[in-house]
PDB file of C-alpha atoms in Angstrom:
ATOM      1  CA  MET A   1      65.500  84.920  30.402  1.00  0.00           C
ATOM      2  CA  ASN A   2      61.808  84.388  29.649  1.00  0.00           C
ATOM      3  CA  LEU A   3      62.120  83.285  26.027  1.00  0.00           C
ATOM      4  CA  ALA A   4      58.414  83.445  25.291  1.00  0.00           C
ATOM      5  CA  SER A   5      58.264  87.114  26.333  1.00  0.00           C
ATOM      6  CA  LEU A   6      61.002  88.329  23.982  1.00  0.00           C
ATOM      7  CA  ALA A   7      59.978  91.060  21.560  1.00  0.00           C
ATOM      8  CA  GLY A   8      58.713  89.662  18.295  1.00  0.00           C
ATOM      9  CA  VAL A   9      58.070  86.134  19.554  1.00  0.00           C
ATOM     10  CA  ALA A  10      54.312  86.636  19.864  1.00  0.00           C
ATOM     11  CA  GLU A  11      54.144  87.962  16.303  1.00  0.00           C
ATOM     12  CA  ALA A  12      56.187  85.029  15.000  1.00  0.00           C
ATOM     13  CA  VAL A  13      53.970  82.538  16.821  1.00  0.00           C
ATOM     14  CA  GLU A  14      50.787  84.203  15.566  1.00  0.00           C
ATOM     15  CA  GLY A  15      51.965  84.301  11.968  1.00  0.00           C
ATOM     16  CA  MET A  16      53.011  80.674  12.111  1.00  0.00           C
ATOM     17  CA  ARG A  17      49.709  79.550  13.624  1.00  0.00           C
ATOM     18  CA  LYS A  18      47.670  81.383  11.003  1.00  0.00           C
ATOM     19  CA  ALA A  19      49.701  79.768   8.223  1.00  0.00           C
ATOM     20  CA  THR A  20      49.354  76.272   9.660  1.00  0.00           C
ATOM     21  CA  ASP A  21      45.629  76.733  10.293  1.00  0.00           C
ATOM     22  CA  ARG A  22      45.102  77.734   6.659  1.00  0.00           C
ATOM     23  CA  VAL A  23      46.741  74.645   5.241  1.00  0.00           C
ATOM     24  CA  TYR A  24      45.066  72.308   7.750  1.00  0.00           C
ATOM     25  CA  GLY A  25      41.729  73.834   6.796  1.00  0.00           C
ATOM     26  CA  HIS A  26      42.173  73.149   3.078  1.00  0.00           C
ATOM     27  CA  ARG A  27      39.543  70.786   1.686  1.00  0.00           C
ATOM     28  CA  VAL A  28      42.214  68.466   0.216  1.00  0.00           C
ATOM     29  CA  MET A  29      43.376  67.665   3.738  1.00  0.00           C
ATOM     30  CA  ARG A  30      40.085  65.887   4.444  1.00  0.00           C
ATOM     31  CA  ARG A  31      40.802  62.960   2.154  1.00  0.00           C
ATOM     32  CA  ARG A  32      44.352  63.258   0.842  1.00  0.00           C
ATOM     33  CA  SER A  33      46.390  64.360   3.839  1.00  0.00           C
ATOM     34  CA  ASN A  34      48.746  61.375   3.456  1.00  0.00           C
ATOM     35  CA  GLU A  35      49.762  62.622   0.021  1.00  0.00           C
ATOM     36  CA  VAL A  36      50.429  66.099   1.381  1.00  0.00           C
ATOM     37  CA  THR A  37      52.485  64.640   4.233  1.00  0.00           C
ATOM     38  CA  ALA A  38      54.589  62.580   1.829  1.00  0.00           C
ATOM     39  CA  GLU A  39      55.207  65.574  -0.412  1.00  0.00           C
ATOM     40  CA  ALA A  40      56.084  67.751   2.581  1.00  0.00           C
ATOM     41  CA  ALA A  41      58.645  65.172   3.731  1.00  0.00           C
ATOM     42  CA  LEU A  42      60.248  65.136   0.283  1.00  0.00           C
ATOM     43  CA  ARG A  43      60.381  68.929   0.037  1.00  0.00           C
ATOM     44  CA  GLY A  44      61.592  69.265   3.607  1.00  0.00           C
ATOM     45  CA  ALA A  45      64.431  66.840   2.953  1.00  0.00           C
ATOM     46  CA  ARG A  46      65.398  68.758  -0.173  1.00  0.00           C
ATOM     47  CA  GLY A  47      65.481  72.001   1.825  1.00  0.00           C
ATOM     48  CA  SER A  48      67.569  70.563   4.642  1.00  0.00           C
ATOM     49  CA  ALA A  49      70.032  69.048   2.186  1.00  0.00           C
ATOM     50  CA  ALA A  50      70.312  72.394   0.387  1.00  0.00           C
ATOM     51  CA  LEU A  51      71.383  74.062   3.647  1.00  0.00           C
ATOM     52  CA  ALA A  52      73.993  71.315   4.034  1.00  0.00           C
ATOM     53  CA  GLY A  53      75.467  72.094   0.611  1.00  0.00           C
ATOM     54  CA  ALA A  54      73.465  69.782  -1.674  1.00  0.00           C
ATOM     55  CA  ASP A  55      71.064  72.177  -3.378  1.00  0.00           C
ATOM     56  CA  TRP A  56      69.327  69.859  -5.821  1.00  0.00           C
ATOM     57  CA  ALA A  57      66.216  70.581  -7.826  1.00  0.00           C
ATOM     58  CA  LEU A  58      63.115  68.987  -6.345  1.00  0.00           C
ATOM     59  CA  GLU A  59      62.511  66.835  -9.414  1.00  0.00           C
ATOM     60  CA  GLU A  60      66.060  65.482  -9.217  1.00  0.00           C
ATOM     61  CA  VAL A  61      65.452  64.445  -5.606  1.00  0.00           C
ATOM     62  CA  ARG A  62      62.161  62.853  -6.643  1.00  0.00           C
ATOM     63  CA  ARG A  63      63.709  61.027  -9.612  1.00  0.00           C
ATOM     64  CA  ARG A  64      66.812  59.583  -8.005  1.00  0.00           C
ATOM     65  CA  THR A  65      66.813  56.173  -6.356  1.00  0.00           C
ATOM     66  CA  ASP A  66      70.540  55.783  -5.644  1.00  0.00           C
ATOM     67  CA  PHE A  67      72.082  58.196  -3.151  1.00  0.00           C
ATOM     68  CA  SER A  68      75.313  56.323  -2.529  1.00  0.00           C
ATOM     69  CA  GLY A  69      77.474  58.315  -4.936  1.00  0.00           C
ATOM     70  CA  ASP A  70      79.276  61.564  -4.239  1.00  0.00           C
ATOM     71  CA  LEU A  71      79.031  63.718  -1.117  1.00  0.00           C
ATOM     72  CA  GLN A  72      76.023  65.692  -2.354  1.00  0.00           C
ATOM     73  CA  ALA A  73      74.093  62.517  -3.181  1.00  0.00           C
ATOM     74  CA  ARG A  74      74.873  61.077   0.247  1.00  0.00           C
ATOM     75  CA  THR A  75      73.731  64.323   1.886  1.00  0.00           C
ATOM     76  CA  VAL A  76      70.393  64.231   0.062  1.00  0.00           C
ATOM     77  CA  GLY A  77      69.993  60.561   0.947  1.00  0.00           C
ATOM     78  CA  ALA A  78      70.679  61.313   4.609  1.00  0.00           C
ATOM     79  CA  ALA A  79      68.071  64.092   4.640  1.00  0.00           C
ATOM     80  CA  LEU A  80      65.471  61.806   3.055  1.00  0.00           C
ATOM     81  CA  ARG A  81      66.136  59.046   5.578  1.00  0.00           C
ATOM     82  CA  LEU A  82      65.894  61.480   8.487  1.00  0.00           C
ATOM     83  CA  ASN A  83      62.541  62.875   7.396  1.00  0.00           C
ATOM     84  CA  ALA A  84      61.183  59.361   6.920  1.00  0.00           C
ATOM     85  CA  GLU A  85      62.369  58.397  10.416  1.00  0.00           C
ATOM     86  CA  ALA A  86      61.384  61.508  12.380  1.00  0.00           C
ATOM     87  CA  GLY A  87      57.677  60.781  12.684  1.00  0.00           C
ATOM     88  CA  GLN A  88      58.353  57.320  14.130  1.00  0.00           C
ATOM     89  CA  LEU A  89      60.346  58.643  17.077  1.00  0.00           C
ATOM     90  CA  LEU A  90      57.807  60.895  18.789  1.00  0.00           C
ATOM     91  CA  SER A  91      57.028  58.684  21.778  1.00  0.00           C
ATOM     92  CA  VAL A  92      60.703  57.998  22.441  1.00  0.00           C
ATOM     93  CA  TRP A  93      61.537  61.704  22.118  1.00  0.00           C
ATOM     94  CA  ARG A  94      59.303  62.616  25.044  1.00  0.00           C
ATOM     95  CA  GLN A  95      61.051  60.081  27.271  1.00  0.00           C
ATOM     96  CA  SER A  96      64.632  60.025  26.012  1.00  0.00           C
ATOM     97  CA  PRO A  97      65.655  62.795  23.601  1.00  0.00           C
ATOM     98  CA  LEU A  98      69.287  61.651  23.611  1.00  0.00           C
ATOM     99  CA  ARG A  99      68.270  58.221  22.334  1.00  0.00           C
ATOM    100  CA  VAL A 100      66.400  59.881  19.500  1.00  0.00           C
ATOM    101  CA  LEU A 101      69.328  62.143  18.632  1.00  0.00           C
ATOM    102  CA  ALA A 102      71.635  59.131  18.592  1.00  0.00           C
ATOM    103  CA  ARG A 103      69.186  57.312  16.320  1.00  0.00           C
ATOM    104  CA  LEU A 104      68.919  60.303  14.003  1.00  0.00           C
ATOM    105  CA  HIS A 105      72.690  60.463  13.663  1.00  0.00           C
ATOM    106  CA  LEU A 106      72.844  56.745  12.955  1.00  0.00           C
ATOM    107  CA  VAL A 107      70.161  57.107  10.275  1.00  0.00           C
ATOM    108  CA  ALA A 108      71.881  60.127   8.728  1.00  0.00           C
ATOM    109  CA  SER A 109      75.170  58.233   8.651  1.00  0.00           C
ATOM    110  CA  GLY A 110      73.599  55.366   6.750  1.00  0.00           C
ATOM    111  CA  ASN A 111      73.774  52.875   9.622  1.00  0.00           C
ATOM    112  CA  ALA A 112      77.565  52.936   9.416  1.00  0.00           C
ATOM    113  CA  THR A 113      77.885  50.945  12.619  1.00  0.00           C
ATOM    114  CA  GLU A 114      81.504  50.058  11.893  1.00  0.00           C
ATOM    115  CA  LYS A 115      82.401  53.646  12.778  1.00  0.00           C
ATOM    116  CA  THR A 116      82.652  53.963  16.542  1.00  0.00           C
ATOM    117  CA  THR A 117      81.760  57.668  16.432  1.00  0.00           C
ATOM    118  CA  VAL A 118      78.342  57.091  14.868  1.00  0.00           C
ATOM    119  CA  GLY A 119      75.277  57.425  17.070  1.00  0.00           C
ATOM    120  CA  ARG A 120      76.928  58.968  20.121  1.00  0.00           C
ATOM    121  CA  PRO A 121      78.081  62.442  21.203  1.00  0.00           C
ATOM    122  CA  ARG A 122      81.703  63.170  20.422  1.00  0.00           C
ATOM    123  CA  LEU A 123      84.475  62.719  22.951  1.00  0.00           C
ATOM    124  CA  ALA A 124      87.332  65.079  23.759  1.00  0.00           C
ATOM    125  CA  GLY A 125      89.721  65.394  20.837  1.00  0.00           C
ATOM    126  CA  GLU A 126      87.350  64.011  18.210  1.00  0.00           C
ATOM    127  CA  GLU A 127      86.909  66.114  15.088  1.00  0.00           C
ATOM    128  CA  VAL A 128      83.680  67.464  13.646  1.00  0.00           C
ATOM    129  CA  ASP A 129      82.933  67.679   9.939  1.00  0.00           C
ATOM    130  CA  GLU A 130      80.423  70.541   9.735  1.00  0.00           C
ATOM    131  CA  PRO A 131      81.763  73.100   7.223  1.00  0.00           C
ATOM    132  CA  PHE A 132      78.605  75.216   7.088  1.00  0.00           C
ATOM    133  CA  VAL A 133      78.664  76.146  10.788  1.00  0.00           C
ATOM    134  CA  ARG A 134      81.527  78.540  11.498  1.00  0.00           C
ATOM    135  CA  ALA A 135      81.010  79.126  15.217  1.00  0.00           C
ATOM    136  CA  PRO A 136      83.665  78.007  17.720  1.00  0.00           C
ATOM    137  CA  LEU A 137      83.269  74.360  18.684  1.00  0.00           C
ATOM    138  CA  PRO A 138      82.260  73.749  22.319  1.00  0.00           C
ATOM    139  CA  SER A 139      84.272  71.217  24.311  1.00  0.00           C
ATOM    140  CA  ALA A 140      82.978  67.688  24.799  1.00  0.00           C
ATOM    141  CA  ASP A 141      82.319  68.476  28.467  1.00  0.00           C
ATOM    142  CA  GLU A 142      80.246  71.536  27.553  1.00  0.00           C
ATOM    143  CA  VAL A 143      78.341  69.472  24.991  1.00  0.00           C
ATOM    144  CA  ALA A 144      77.479  66.865  27.629  1.00  0.00           C
ATOM    145  CA  GLY A 145      76.291  69.494  30.101  1.00  0.00           C
ATOM    146  CA  ARG A 146      74.152  71.390  27.638  1.00  0.00           C
ATOM    147  CA  LEU A 147      72.639  68.222  26.173  1.00  0.00           C
ATOM    148  CA  ASP A 148      71.651  67.276  29.699  1.00  0.00           C
ATOM    149  CA  GLY A 149      69.962  70.660  30.115  1.00  0.00           C
ATOM    150  CA  LEU A 150      68.183  70.279  26.777  1.00  0.00           C
ATOM    151  CA  THR A 151      66.967  66.830  27.829  1.00  0.00           C
ATOM    152  CA  ARG A 152      65.537  68.192  31.068  1.00  0.00           C
ATOM    153  CA  LEU A 153      63.732  70.939  29.154  1.00  0.00           C
ATOM    154  CA  ILE A 154      62.097  68.457  26.788  1.00  0.00           C
ATOM    155  CA  ILE A 155      61.143  65.857  29.404  1.00  0.00           C
ATOM    156  CA  SER A 156      59.857  68.299  32.018  1.00  0.00           C
ATOM    157  CA  GLY A 157      57.921  70.337  29.480  1.00  0.00           C
ATOM    158  CA  SER A 158      57.563  74.073  29.223  1.00  0.00           C
ATOM    159  CA  SER A 159      54.851  76.689  28.988  1.00  0.00           C
ATOM    160  CA  ALA A 160      56.733  78.296  26.097  1.00  0.00           C
ATOM    161  CA  PRO A 161      55.162  78.031  22.624  1.00  0.00           C
ATOM    162  CA  ALA A 162      56.134  75.075  20.446  1.00  0.00           C
ATOM    163  CA  LEU A 163      57.967  77.452  18.118  1.00  0.00           C
ATOM    164  CA  VAL A 164      60.266  78.554  20.934  1.00  0.00           C
ATOM    165  CA  ILE A 165      61.069  74.995  22.041  1.00  0.00           C
ATOM    166  CA  ALA A 166      61.644  73.852  18.451  1.00  0.00           C
ATOM    167  CA  ALA A 167      63.909  76.818  17.762  1.00  0.00           C
ATOM    168  CA  VAL A 168      65.912  76.252  20.956  1.00  0.00           C
ATOM    169  CA  VAL A 169      66.401  72.556  20.130  1.00  0.00           C
ATOM    170  CA  HIS A 170      67.465  73.469  16.600  1.00  0.00           C
ATOM    171  CA  GLY A 171      69.786  76.254  17.750  1.00  0.00           C
ATOM    172  CA  GLU A 172      71.400  74.255  20.563  1.00  0.00           C
ATOM    173  CA  LEU A 173      72.200  71.309  18.303  1.00  0.00           C
ATOM    174  CA  LEU A 174      73.713  73.612  15.696  1.00  0.00           C
ATOM    175  CA  ALA A 175      75.746  75.376  18.360  1.00  0.00           C
ATOM    176  CA  LEU A 176      76.953  72.199  20.080  1.00  0.00           C
ATOM    177  CA  ARG A 177      77.521  70.013  17.014  1.00  0.00           C
ATOM    178  CA  PRO A 178      77.468  66.984  19.313  1.00  0.00           C
ATOM    179  CA  PHE A 179      78.223  64.461  16.583  1.00  0.00           C
ATOM    180  CA  GLY A 180      81.159  64.040  14.263  1.00  0.00           C
ATOM    181  CA  SER A 181      79.025  64.817  11.194  1.00  0.00           C
ATOM    182  CA  HIS A 182      75.496  65.597   9.957  1.00  0.00           C
ATOM    183  CA  ASN A 183      74.735  67.955  12.852  1.00  0.00           C
ATOM    184  CA  GLY A 184      72.786  70.440  10.719  1.00  0.00           C
ATOM    185  CA  LEU A 185      70.616  67.688   9.269  1.00  0.00           C
ATOM    186  CA  VAL A 186      70.009  66.230  12.732  1.00  0.00           C
ATOM    187  CA  ALA A 187      69.204  69.666  14.199  1.00  0.00           C
ATOM    188  CA  ARG A 188      66.574  70.351  11.554  1.00  0.00           C
ATOM    189  CA  ALA A 189      65.095  66.853  11.949  1.00  0.00           C
ATOM    190  CA  ALA A 190      64.848  67.431  15.699  1.00  0.00           C
ATOM    191  CA  GLU A 191      63.076  70.731  15.075  1.00  0.00           C
ATOM    192  CA  ARG A 192      60.608  68.804  12.900  1.00  0.00           C
ATOM    193  CA  ILE A 193      60.003  66.286  15.696  1.00  0.00           C
ATOM    194  CA  VAL A 194      59.224  69.048  18.206  1.00  0.00           C
ATOM    195  CA  LEU A 195      56.779  70.742  15.842  1.00  0.00           C
ATOM    196  CA  ILE A 196      54.990  67.461  15.112  1.00  0.00           C
ATOM    197  CA  GLY A 197      54.966  66.216  18.692  1.00  0.00           C
ATOM    198  CA  SER A 198      53.730  69.521  20.098  1.00  0.00           C
ATOM    199  CA  GLY A 199      50.497  69.212  18.133  1.00  0.00           C
ATOM    200  CA  LEU A 200      51.267  72.320  16.097  1.00  0.00           C
ATOM    201  CA  ASP A 201      51.859  70.228  12.969  1.00  0.00           C
ATOM    202  CA  PRO A 202      50.655  66.715  13.847  1.00  0.00           C
ATOM    203  CA  LYS A 203      50.444  65.565  10.224  1.00  0.00           C
ATOM    204  CA  ALA A 204      53.923  66.933   9.371  1.00  0.00           C
ATOM    205  CA  ILE A 205      52.692  69.074   6.493  1.00  0.00           C
ATOM    206  CA  CYS A 206      54.475  72.365   7.312  1.00  0.00           C
ATOM    207  CA  PRO A 207      58.139  71.597   6.618  1.00  0.00           C
ATOM    208  CA  ALA A 208      60.252  74.265   8.310  1.00  0.00           C
ATOM    209  CA  GLU A 209      63.265  73.034   6.332  1.00  0.00           C
ATOM    210  CA  VAL A 210      61.629  74.394   3.184  1.00  0.00           C
ATOM    211  CA  GLY A 211      61.334  77.816   4.790  1.00  0.00           C
ATOM    212  CA  HIS A 212      64.878  77.809   6.148  1.00  0.00           C
ATOM    213  CA  ALA A 213      66.189  77.026   2.673  1.00  0.00           C
ATOM    214  CA  GLU A 214      63.903  79.553   0.974  1.00  0.00           C
ATOM    215  CA  GLN A 215      65.205  82.332   3.207  1.00  0.00           C
ATOM    216  CA  GLY A 216      68.712  81.401   2.093  1.00  0.00           C
ATOM    217  CA  GLN A 217      71.962  80.200   3.618  1.00  0.00           C
ATOM    218  CA  THR A 218      73.076  83.757   4.436  1.00  0.00           C
ATOM    219  CA  ALA A 219      69.898  84.624   6.342  1.00  0.00           C
ATOM    220  CA  TYR A 220      70.013  81.260   8.120  1.00  0.00           C
ATOM    221  CA  ALA A 221      73.590  81.865   9.244  1.00  0.00           C
ATOM    222  CA  ALA A 222      72.825  85.432  10.350  1.00  0.00           C
ATOM    223  CA  ALA A 223      69.816  84.330  12.404  1.00  0.00           C
ATOM    224  CA  PHE A 224      71.883  81.558  13.975  1.00  0.00           C
ATOM    225  CA  GLU A 225      74.531  84.111  14.943  1.00  0.00           C
ATOM    226  CA  GLY A 226      71.752  85.888  16.815  1.00  0.00           C
ATOM    227  CA  TYR A 227      70.989  82.694  18.708  1.00  0.00           C
ATOM    228  CA  LEU A 228      74.651  82.249  19.574  1.00  0.00           C
ATOM    229  CA  SER A 229      74.845  85.783  20.920  1.00  0.00           C
ATOM    230  CA  GLY A 230      72.276  84.993  23.590  1.00  0.00           C
ATOM    231  CA  THR A 231      71.036  88.590  23.560  1.00  0.00           C
ATOM    232  CA  PRO A 232      67.299  89.352  23.602  1.00  0.00           C
ATOM    233  CA  LYS A 233      67.463  90.775  20.072  1.00  0.00           C
ATOM    234  CA  GLY A 234      69.568  87.905  18.775  1.00  0.00           C
ATOM    235  CA  MET A 235      67.244  85.313  20.248  1.00  0.00           C
ATOM    236  CA  SER A 236      64.190  87.141  18.924  1.00  0.00           C
ATOM    237  CA  ASP A 237      65.713  87.228  15.451  1.00  0.00           C
ATOM    238  CA  TRP A 238      66.320  83.467  15.583  1.00  0.00           C
ATOM    239  CA  PHE A 239      62.778  82.749  16.756  1.00  0.00           C
ATOM    240  CA  ALA A 240      61.364  85.028  14.071  1.00  0.00           C
ATOM    241  CA  HIS A 241      63.475  83.275  11.434  1.00  0.00           C
ATOM    242  CA  CYS A 242      62.239  79.851  12.595  1.00  0.00           C
ATOM    243  CA  GLY A 243      58.631  81.060  12.699  1.00  0.00           C
ATOM    244  CA  ARG A 244      58.936  82.427   9.191  1.00  0.00           C
ATOM    245  CA  ALA A 245      60.410  79.083   8.090  1.00  0.00           C
ATOM    246  CA  VAL A 246      57.289  77.255   9.304  1.00  0.00           C
ATOM    247  CA  GLU A 247      55.081  79.842   7.568  1.00  0.00           C
ATOM    248  CA  LEU A 248      56.910  79.294   4.291  1.00  0.00           C
ATOM    249  CA  GLY A 249      56.689  75.526   4.739  1.00  0.00           C
ATOM    250  CA  ALA A 250      52.942  75.842   5.257  1.00  0.00           C
ATOM    251  CA  ARG A 251      52.697  78.007   2.143  1.00  0.00           C
ATOM    252  CA  GLU A 252      54.532  75.315   0.175  1.00  0.00           C
ATOM    253  CA  SER A 253      52.048  72.685   1.322  1.00  0.00           C
ATOM    254  CA  MET A 254      49.154  75.011   0.509  1.00  0.00           C
ATOM    255  CA  ALA A 255      50.462  75.065  -3.058  1.00  0.00           C
ATOM    256  CA  VAL A 256      50.617  71.267  -2.994  1.00  0.00           C
ATOM    257  CA  CYS A 257      46.993  71.142  -1.836  1.00  0.00           C
ATOM    258  CA  GLU A 258      45.942  73.495  -4.617  1.00  0.00           C
ATOM    259  CA  ALA A 259      47.757  71.360  -7.193  1.00  0.00           C
ATOM    260  CA  LEU A 260      46.100  68.184  -5.904  1.00  0.00           C
ATOM    261  CA  GLN A 261      42.720  69.882  -6.002  1.00  0.00           C
ATOM    262  CA  ARG A 262      43.217  70.990  -9.590  1.00  0.00           C
ATOM    263  CA  GLY A 263      44.322  67.503 -10.552  1.00  0.00           C
ATOM    264  CA  ALA A 264      41.244  65.975  -8.992  1.00  0.00           C
ATOM    265  CA  ALA A 265      38.864  68.434 -10.631  1.00  0.00           C
TER     266      ALA A 265
END
């Protein structure tokens, strides 16, 4: 299947590019892009955590310094650590995506190295704690085979738009759930890495996680079901959902730029 030629993909790519171009062209980006990047990382982490069941207000995420408490606090902390780590893994991602995925899982798990399941794909018979993904769980052998295929796609490159590659990486990791926990957080962090590394969002200011969360858990799950179906319409719906997520992330950062501009005036 030629993913880039699916109906609706061109429109999703065009809408996403226009949104990212607008925010990159904002005058605030000339001198204060680091501030926008930092704010985008915070808001992206909040959005990813919300999809994992920890829907905290942005100001609560900003205020808190201790994320070692209950499950929701640990989820938010994991999302924050992942977004801080993602931008540092770009060069490794192009050479060894599996190393990066292992690192992301380790970071999400809080460097819990005493747990032998952390930082590696699950083995046969090992359980997965991912309550927000209801799809049947692939076998460990299928996970290994499909991760190998995903690795080849990333290393060899593709003529498909960055949106398509990012959405496939995101969808595959959600479908496979290769780790014992935190698969949704890792999948969204990997999507972020693809979007940054592709040059579409080199300064990481268009957080797709914000857009995924803004569209809602129900819409996210429905679009993912389309990906799982493997049908042209289902795949198109997933790509459109991911494209819209980047658009909404760009819109969020545009609002941040406007606020910074007003504050500087």
